[in-house]
């Protein structure tokens, strides 16, 4: 959700009205030129535009029996971005989709009675048929460890077998060195499960990115003994070496969002992977800060994906696409 706030600063136009407050009549002499040294009077209002962003995050909270937990507020959640706590504007409880029980809200046209019983169920089924929910299950193999993505694929196989409504349409996408569509939108669960299991044997899904990061970190730890300037230089170089592959993942997500934009109804991307940080340099510079204090990171270069993430956030809001994330770091592959 993107909110734009416009602040209008009105400036009175001195001399625009005659002595009596009325507009000058036709034929009246033009007002005299301002006296040299007198303050200038603006001839138009000053307009200042300020853009503030609100990001919609869908969260599912259930009890130990899998039932939704209503009544939660802002104080019940903690939002962190790159280990920094961020404010939460509001929390709104909603029931998603048909078939969630009698408490599901019913939306009707103004002045018309709310349908009940079999009529409500028929209307919900008709709506789901006209605009089915669409999910893109996205496996991020390019920078994520393969063990976690193996576990995610096996969990997806079980999810496809029993975790969806019959009318839900699902597509499968992966990113290894490029974006690939494993299967287009379909309600054929067996075809989707076959595509997921087949992808387990794809050699391209095994990434060397985690190993590359480990080597970078060892190099960086060795540089800490040679002064803050040298450690900062190594950290910046390592970050810029890792940045292009991370940027390509964000671009792949943007491509999926753009492809979903024309579809009507509920549409979502389920991201499965280790995650892409907004500021990949943060772990390096936090360590320099720990060893040398604030002065040690004063010359740190900017190595961020802020622009890419901002563009992606705006695109998802404009297209009405929800993004659900499942972090696979540390998941066992057994």
Short mmCIF file of N, CA, C and O in Angstrom, two decimals, residues 143-232:
data_model
loop_
_atom_site.label_atom_id
_atom_site.label_comp_id
_atom_site.label_asym_id
_atom_site.label_seq_id
_atom_site.Cartn_x
_atom_site.Cartn_y
_atom_site.Cartn_z
N UNK A 143 20.84 -18.17 -4.42
CA UNK A 143 21.71 -17.76 -3.31
C UNK A 143 21.43 -18.56 -2.05
O UNK A 143 22.04 -18.29 -1.01
N UNK A 144 20.51 -19.53 -2.11
CA UNK A 144 20.11 -20.27 -0.91
C UNK A 144 20.80 -21.63 -0.85
O UNK A 144 21.19 -22.20 -1.87
N UNK A 145 20.92 -22.15 0.37
CA UNK A 145 21.54 -23.46 0.55
C UNK A 145 20.58 -24.56 0.09
O UNK A 145 19.38 -24.50 0.36
N UNK A 146 21.13 -25.55 -0.58
CA UNK A 146 20.29 -26.57 -1.22
C UNK A 146 19.55 -27.44 -0.21
O UNK A 146 18.45 -27.93 -0.51
N UNK A 147 20.11 -27.64 0.99
CA UNK A 147 19.44 -28.50 1.97
C UNK A 147 18.08 -27.93 2.37
O UNK A 147 17.09 -28.66 2.46
N UNK A 148 18.05 -26.62 2.61
CA UNK A 148 16.78 -25.99 2.97
C UNK A 148 15.77 -26.04 1.85
O UNK A 148 14.57 -26.26 2.08
N UNK A 149 16.23 -25.86 0.61
CA UNK A 149 15.31 -25.90 -0.54
C UNK A 149 14.84 -27.32 -0.82
O UNK A 149 13.75 -27.53 -1.36
N UNK A 150 15.65 -28.32 -0.47
CA UNK A 150 15.20 -29.71 -0.58
C UNK A 150 14.03 -29.95 0.37
O UNK A 150 13.00 -30.53 -0.01
N UNK A 151 14.18 -29.50 1.62
CA UNK A 151 13.10 -29.64 2.60
C UNK A 151 11.87 -28.88 2.15
O UNK A 151 10.74 -29.35 2.32
N UNK A 152 12.06 -27.70 1.58
CA UNK A 152 10.93 -26.89 1.12
C UNK A 152 10.18 -27.58 -0.02
O UNK A 152 8.95 -27.55 -0.08
N UNK A 153 10.91 -28.22 -0.92
CA UNK A 153 10.26 -28.94 -2.02
C UNK A 153 9.44 -30.13 -1.51
O UNK A 153 8.33 -30.38 -1.98
N UNK A 154 9.99 -30.86 -0.54
CA UNK A 154 9.25 -32.00 0.00
C UNK A 154 8.01 -31.52 0.75
O UNK A 154 6.95 -32.17 0.69
N UNK A 155 8.12 -30.41 1.45
CA UNK A 155 6.95 -29.85 2.13
C UNK A 155 5.91 -29.36 1.12
O UNK A 155 4.70 -29.49 1.34
N UNK A 156 6.38 -28.80 0.00
CA UNK A 156 5.47 -28.33 -1.05
C UNK A 156 4.70 -29.50 -1.65
O UNK A 156 3.50 -29.38 -1.96
N UNK A 157 5.36 -30.64 -1.81
CA UNK A 157 4.68 -31.82 -2.33
C UNK A 157 3.50 -32.20 -1.44
O UNK A 157 2.41 -32.51 -1.94
N UNK A 158 3.69 -32.17 -0.13
CA UNK A 158 2.61 -32.47 0.80
C UNK A 158 1.53 -31.38 0.78
O UNK A 158 0.33 -31.67 0.84
N UNK A 159 1.96 -30.12 0.67
CA UNK A 159 1.01 -29.01 0.63
C UNK A 159 0.10 -29.10 -0.60
O UNK A 159 -1.10 -28.87 -0.51
N UNK A 160 0.68 -29.44 -1.74
CA UNK A 160 -0.12 -29.55 -2.96
C UNK A 160 -1.13 -30.69 -2.87
O UNK A 160 -2.18 -30.65 -3.51
N UNK A 161 -0.81 -31.70 -2.07
CA UNK A 161 -1.70 -32.85 -1.96
C UNK A 161 -2.95 -32.54 -1.15
O UNK A 161 -4.01 -33.12 -1.40
N UNK A 162 -2.86 -31.59 -0.20
CA UNK A 162 -4.00 -31.41 0.69
C UNK A 162 -4.22 -29.99 1.19
O UNK A 162 -5.18 -29.75 1.92
N UNK A 163 -3.37 -29.04 0.83
CA UNK A 163 -3.44 -27.73 1.46
C UNK A 163 -4.11 -26.63 0.68
O UNK A 163 -3.98 -25.46 1.04
N UNK A 164 -4.85 -26.95 -0.38
CA UNK A 164 -5.43 -25.91 -1.23
C UNK A 164 -6.91 -26.18 -1.50
O UNK A 164 -7.37 -27.33 -1.41
N UNK A 165 -7.64 -25.12 -1.85
CA UNK A 165 -9.02 -25.28 -2.29
C UNK A 165 -9.01 -25.82 -3.72
O UNK A 165 -8.06 -25.58 -4.47
N UNK A 166 -10.05 -26.55 -4.12
CA UNK A 166 -10.07 -27.15 -5.47
C UNK A 166 -9.94 -26.13 -6.59
O UNK A 166 -9.40 -26.45 -7.66
N UNK A 167 -10.42 -24.89 -6.37
CA UNK A 167 -10.39 -23.90 -7.44
C UNK A 167 -9.08 -23.11 -7.49
O UNK A 167 -8.85 -22.35 -8.43
N UNK A 168 -8.22 -23.27 -6.47
CA UNK A 168 -6.96 -22.52 -6.44
C UNK A 168 -6.07 -22.96 -7.60
O UNK A 168 -5.89 -24.14 -7.86
N UNK A 169 -5.49 -21.96 -8.27
CA UNK A 169 -4.56 -22.24 -9.35
C UNK A 169 -3.13 -21.97 -8.86
O UNK A 169 -2.87 -20.97 -8.18
N UNK A 170 -2.22 -22.86 -9.23
CA UNK A 170 -0.83 -22.77 -8.75
C UNK A 170 0.12 -22.84 -9.93
O UNK A 170 -0.10 -23.61 -10.88
N UNK A 171 1.16 -22.01 -9.87
CA UNK A 171 2.27 -22.08 -10.83
C UNK A 171 3.56 -22.28 -10.05
O UNK A 171 3.65 -21.93 -8.86
N UNK A 172 4.56 -22.86 -10.68
CA UNK A 172 5.84 -23.14 -10.04
C UNK A 172 6.94 -22.37 -10.76
O UNK A 172 7.03 -22.39 -11.99
N UNK A 173 7.78 -21.70 -9.99
CA UNK A 173 8.90 -20.94 -10.57
C UNK A 173 10.15 -21.17 -9.73
O UNK A 173 10.07 -21.38 -8.52
N UNK A 174 11.31 -21.15 -10.39
CA UNK A 174 12.59 -21.27 -9.68
C UNK A 174 13.54 -20.20 -10.21
O UNK A 174 13.38 -19.69 -11.34
N UNK A 175 14.50 -19.86 -9.37
CA UNK A 175 15.60 -19.02 -9.83
C UNK A 175 16.90 -19.70 -9.40
O UNK A 175 17.14 -19.91 -8.21
N UNK A 176 17.72 -20.10 -10.40
CA UNK A 176 19.05 -20.61 -10.09
C UNK A 176 20.08 -19.62 -10.62
O UNK A 176 20.62 -18.81 -9.90
N UNK A 177 20.33 -19.66 -11.94
CA UNK A 177 21.12 -18.59 -12.56
C UNK A 177 20.21 -17.66 -13.37
O UNK A 177 20.63 -16.59 -13.79
N UNK A 178 18.98 -18.09 -13.58
CA UNK A 178 17.98 -17.29 -14.27
C UNK A 178 16.60 -17.73 -13.80
O UNK A 178 16.45 -18.77 -13.16
N UNK A 179 15.59 -16.94 -14.13
CA UNK A 179 14.22 -17.27 -13.75
C UNK A 179 13.65 -18.31 -14.72
O UNK A 179 13.74 -18.16 -15.93
N UNK A 180 13.08 -19.38 -14.15
CA UNK A 180 12.48 -20.43 -14.97
C UNK A 180 11.10 -20.77 -14.42
O UNK A 180 10.91 -20.80 -13.20
N UNK A 181 10.16 -21.04 -15.31
CA UNK A 181 8.82 -21.47 -14.94
C UNK A 181 8.75 -22.99 -15.08
O UNK A 181 8.84 -23.52 -16.18
N UNK A 182 8.60 -23.68 -13.95
CA UNK A 182 8.51 -25.13 -13.99
C UNK A 182 7.15 -25.61 -14.47
O UNK A 182 7.04 -26.65 -15.12
N UNK A 183 6.09 -24.84 -14.11
CA UNK A 183 4.74 -25.20 -14.53
C UNK A 183 3.88 -23.96 -14.49
O UNK A 183 3.95 -23.17 -13.55
N UNK A 184 3.05 -23.80 -15.52
CA UNK A 184 2.13 -22.67 -15.57
C UNK A 184 0.95 -22.91 -14.64
O UNK A 184 0.79 -24.00 -14.08
N UNK A 185 0.07 -21.90 -14.48
CA UNK A 185 -1.08 -22.01 -13.59
C UNK A 185 -1.96 -23.20 -13.97
O UNK A 185 -2.32 -23.37 -15.14
N UNK A 186 -2.32 -23.97 -12.96
CA UNK A 186 -3.18 -25.13 -13.19
C UNK A 186 -3.80 -25.54 -11.87
O UNK A 186 -3.29 -25.21 -10.79
N UNK A 187 -4.90 -26.29 -11.95
CA UNK A 187 -5.50 -26.92 -10.77
C UNK A 187 -5.13 -28.40 -10.71
O UNK A 187 -5.60 -29.11 -9.82
N UNK A 188 -4.30 -28.86 -11.64
CA UNK A 188 -3.88 -30.26 -11.68
C UNK A 188 -2.78 -30.48 -10.65
O UNK A 188 -1.60 -30.22 -10.89
N UNK A 189 -3.16 -30.95 -9.47
CA UNK A 189 -2.20 -31.09 -8.38
C UNK A 189 -1.13 -32.15 -8.70
O UNK A 189 0.03 -32.01 -8.31
N UNK A 190 -1.53 -33.23 -9.36
CA UNK A 190 -0.56 -34.29 -9.66
C UNK A 190 0.53 -33.79 -10.61
O UNK A 190 1.70 -34.14 -10.47
N UNK A 191 0.13 -32.98 -11.60
CA UNK A 191 1.13 -32.42 -12.52
C UNK A 191 2.09 -31.50 -11.78
O UNK A 191 3.31 -31.51 -12.04
N UNK A 192 1.58 -30.72 -10.84
CA UNK A 192 2.43 -29.83 -10.07
C UNK A 192 3.38 -30.62 -9.16
O UNK A 192 4.57 -30.31 -9.07
N UNK A 193 2.86 -31.65 -8.51
CA UNK A 193 3.70 -32.47 -7.63
C UNK A 193 4.80 -33.16 -8.42
O UNK A 193 5.95 -33.25 -7.96
N UNK A 194 4.47 -33.63 -9.60
CA UNK A 194 5.47 -34.28 -10.45
C UNK A 194 6.58 -33.29 -10.81
O UNK A 194 7.77 -33.64 -10.80
N UNK A 195 6.20 -32.04 -11.13
CA UNK A 195 7.20 -31.03 -11.49
C UNK A 195 8.10 -30.69 -10.30
O UNK A 195 9.31 -30.48 -10.47
N UNK A 196 7.52 -30.63 -9.10
CA UNK A 196 8.31 -30.32 -7.91
C UNK A 196 9.32 -31.44 -7.63
O UNK A 196 10.52 -31.18 -7.39
N UNK A 197 8.86 -32.68 -7.66
CA UNK A 197 9.75 -33.81 -7.38
C UNK A 197 10.84 -33.91 -8.45
O UNK A 197 12.02 -34.19 -8.14
N UNK A 198 10.47 -33.67 -9.69
CA UNK A 198 11.46 -33.72 -10.77
C UNK A 198 12.55 -32.68 -10.57
O UNK A 198 13.73 -32.91 -10.90
N UNK A 199 12.18 -31.52 -10.03
CA UNK A 199 13.16 -30.44 -9.85
C UNK A 199 14.21 -30.79 -8.80
O UNK A 199 15.27 -30.16 -8.74
N UNK A 200 13.94 -31.79 -7.96
CA UNK A 200 14.94 -32.21 -6.97
C UNK A 200 16.21 -32.73 -7.64
O UNK A 200 17.30 -32.64 -7.06
N UNK A 201 16.07 -33.26 -8.84
CA UNK A 201 17.22 -33.84 -9.54
C UNK A 201 17.90 -32.85 -10.48
O UNK A 201 18.83 -33.23 -11.20
N UNK A 202 17.48 -31.60 -10.46
CA UNK A 202 18.07 -30.60 -11.35
C UNK A 202 19.42 -30.14 -10.78
O UNK A 202 19.47 -29.56 -9.69
N UNK A 203 20.52 -30.40 -11.45
CA UNK A 203 21.83 -30.02 -10.91
C UNK A 203 22.01 -28.51 -10.79
O UNK A 203 22.86 -28.04 -10.01
N UNK A 204 21.23 -27.73 -11.55
CA UNK A 204 21.38 -26.28 -11.52
C UNK A 204 20.90 -25.66 -10.21
O UNK A 204 21.20 -24.51 -9.92
N UNK A 205 20.16 -26.44 -9.42
CA UNK A 205 19.63 -25.86 -8.19
C UNK A 205 20.67 -25.82 -7.08
O UNK A 205 20.41 -25.24 -6.02
N UNK A 206 21.82 -26.42 -7.29
CA UNK A 206 22.86 -26.41 -6.26
C UNK A 206 23.73 -25.17 -6.45
O UNK A 206 24.45 -25.03 -7.44
N UNK A 207 23.66 -24.27 -5.49
CA UNK A 207 24.36 -22.99 -5.59
C UNK A 207 25.66 -23.01 -4.79
O UNK A 207 25.75 -23.63 -3.73
N UNK A 208 26.66 -22.31 -5.32
CA UNK A 208 27.93 -22.15 -4.60
C UNK A 208 27.99 -20.83 -3.85
O UNK A 208 29.04 -20.43 -3.35
N UNK A 209 26.85 -20.15 -3.76
CA UNK A 209 26.84 -18.82 -3.17
C UNK A 209 27.18 -18.87 -1.68
O UNK A 209 27.92 -18.03 -1.17
N UNK A 210 26.62 -19.86 -0.96
CA UNK A 210 26.91 -19.96 0.48
C UNK A 210 28.40 -20.20 0.72
O UNK A 210 28.99 -19.62 1.64
N UNK A 211 29.01 -21.05 -0.09
CA UNK A 211 30.45 -21.30 0.04
C UNK A 211 31.25 -20.02 -0.25
O UNK A 211 32.24 -19.72 0.42
N UNK A 212 30.80 -19.27 -1.26
CA UNK A 212 31.47 -18.01 -1.59
C UNK A 212 31.38 -17.03 -0.42
O UNK A 212 32.37 -16.36 -0.08
N UNK A 213 30.22 -16.96 0.22
CA UNK A 213 30.07 -16.08 1.37
C UNK A 213 30.96 -16.51 2.53
O UNK A 213 31.53 -15.66 3.23
N UNK A 214 31.08 -17.82 2.75
CA UNK A 214 31.97 -18.32 3.82
C UNK A 214 33.41 -17.91 3.56
O UNK A 214 34.13 -17.50 4.48
N UNK A 215 33.86 -18.03 2.31
CA UNK A 215 35.23 -17.64 1.97
C UNK A 215 35.42 -16.13 2.16
O UNK A 215 36.47 -15.69 2.66
N UNK A 216 34.41 -15.35 1.78
CA UNK A 216 34.50 -13.91 1.99
C UNK A 216 34.60 -13.56 3.47
O UNK A 216 35.36 -12.67 3.87
N UNK A 217 33.83 -14.28 4.29
CA UNK A 217 33.83 -13.98 5.72
C UNK A 217 35.18 -14.33 6.35
O UNK A 217 35.68 -13.59 7.21
N UNK A 218 35.77 -15.45 5.95
CA UNK A 218 37.09 -15.81 6.47
C UNK A 218 38.13 -14.76 6.09
O UNK A 218 38.98 -14.37 6.90
N UNK A 219 38.07 -14.30 4.84
CA UNK A 219 38.99 -13.25 4.39
C UNK A 219 38.79 -11.99 5.22
O UNK A 219 39.75 -11.32 5.62
N UNK A 220 37.52 -11.66 5.47
CA UNK A 220 37.22 -10.45 6.24
C UNK A 220 37.71 -10.57 7.68
O UNK A 220 38.30 -9.63 8.23
N UNK A 221 37.49 -11.73 8.31
CA UNK A 221 37.95 -11.92 9.69
C UNK A 221 39.47 -11.76 9.79
O UNK A 221 39.99 -11.19 10.77
N UNK A 222 40.20 -12.24 8.77
CA UNK A 222 41.64 -12.07 8.77
C UNK A 222 42.07 -10.63 8.61
O UNK A 222 43.17 -10.24 9.03
N UNK A 223 41.20 -9.80 8.01
CA UNK A 223 41.55 -8.40 7.78
C UNK A 223 41.34 -7.53 9.01
O UNK A 223 41.85 -6.40 9.07
N UNK A 224 40.60 -8.03 10.01
CA UNK A 224 40.29 -7.21 11.18
C UNK A 224 41.53 -6.86 11.98
O UNK A 224 41.55 -5.85 12.69
N UNK A 225 42.58 -7.69 11.88
CA UNK A 225 43.81 -7.42 12.63
C UNK A 225 44.68 -6.37 11.96
O UNK A 225 45.71 -5.96 12.52
N UNK A 226 44.30 -5.93 10.77
CA UNK A 226 45.15 -4.99 10.02
C UNK A 226 44.58 -3.58 10.00
O UNK A 226 44.95 -2.76 9.17
N UNK A 227 43.68 -3.30 10.92
CA UNK A 227 43.15 -1.95 11.04
C UNK A 227 41.76 -1.81 10.45
O UNK A 227 41.33 -2.58 9.58
N UNK A 228 41.03 -0.81 10.93
CA UNK A 228 39.64 -0.62 10.52
C UNK A 228 39.52 -0.24 9.05
O UNK A 228 38.59 -0.67 8.36
N UNK A 229 40.44 0.58 8.54
CA UNK A 229 40.36 1.01 7.15
C UNK A 229 40.49 -0.17 6.19
O UNK A 229 39.73 -0.31 5.23
N UNK A 230 41.46 -1.04 6.48
CA UNK A 230 41.66 -2.21 5.62
C UNK A 230 40.47 -3.17 5.71
O UNK A 230 40.00 -3.70 4.71
N UNK A 231 39.97 -3.39 6.95
CA UNK A 231 38.82 -4.28 7.13
C UNK A 231 37.58 -3.74 6.42
O UNK A 231 36.83 -4.49 5.79
N UNK A 232 37.40 -2.43 6.47
CA UNK A 232 36.26 -1.81 5.80
C UNK A 232 36.37 -1.96 4.29
O UNK A 232 35.38 -2.22 3.60
#
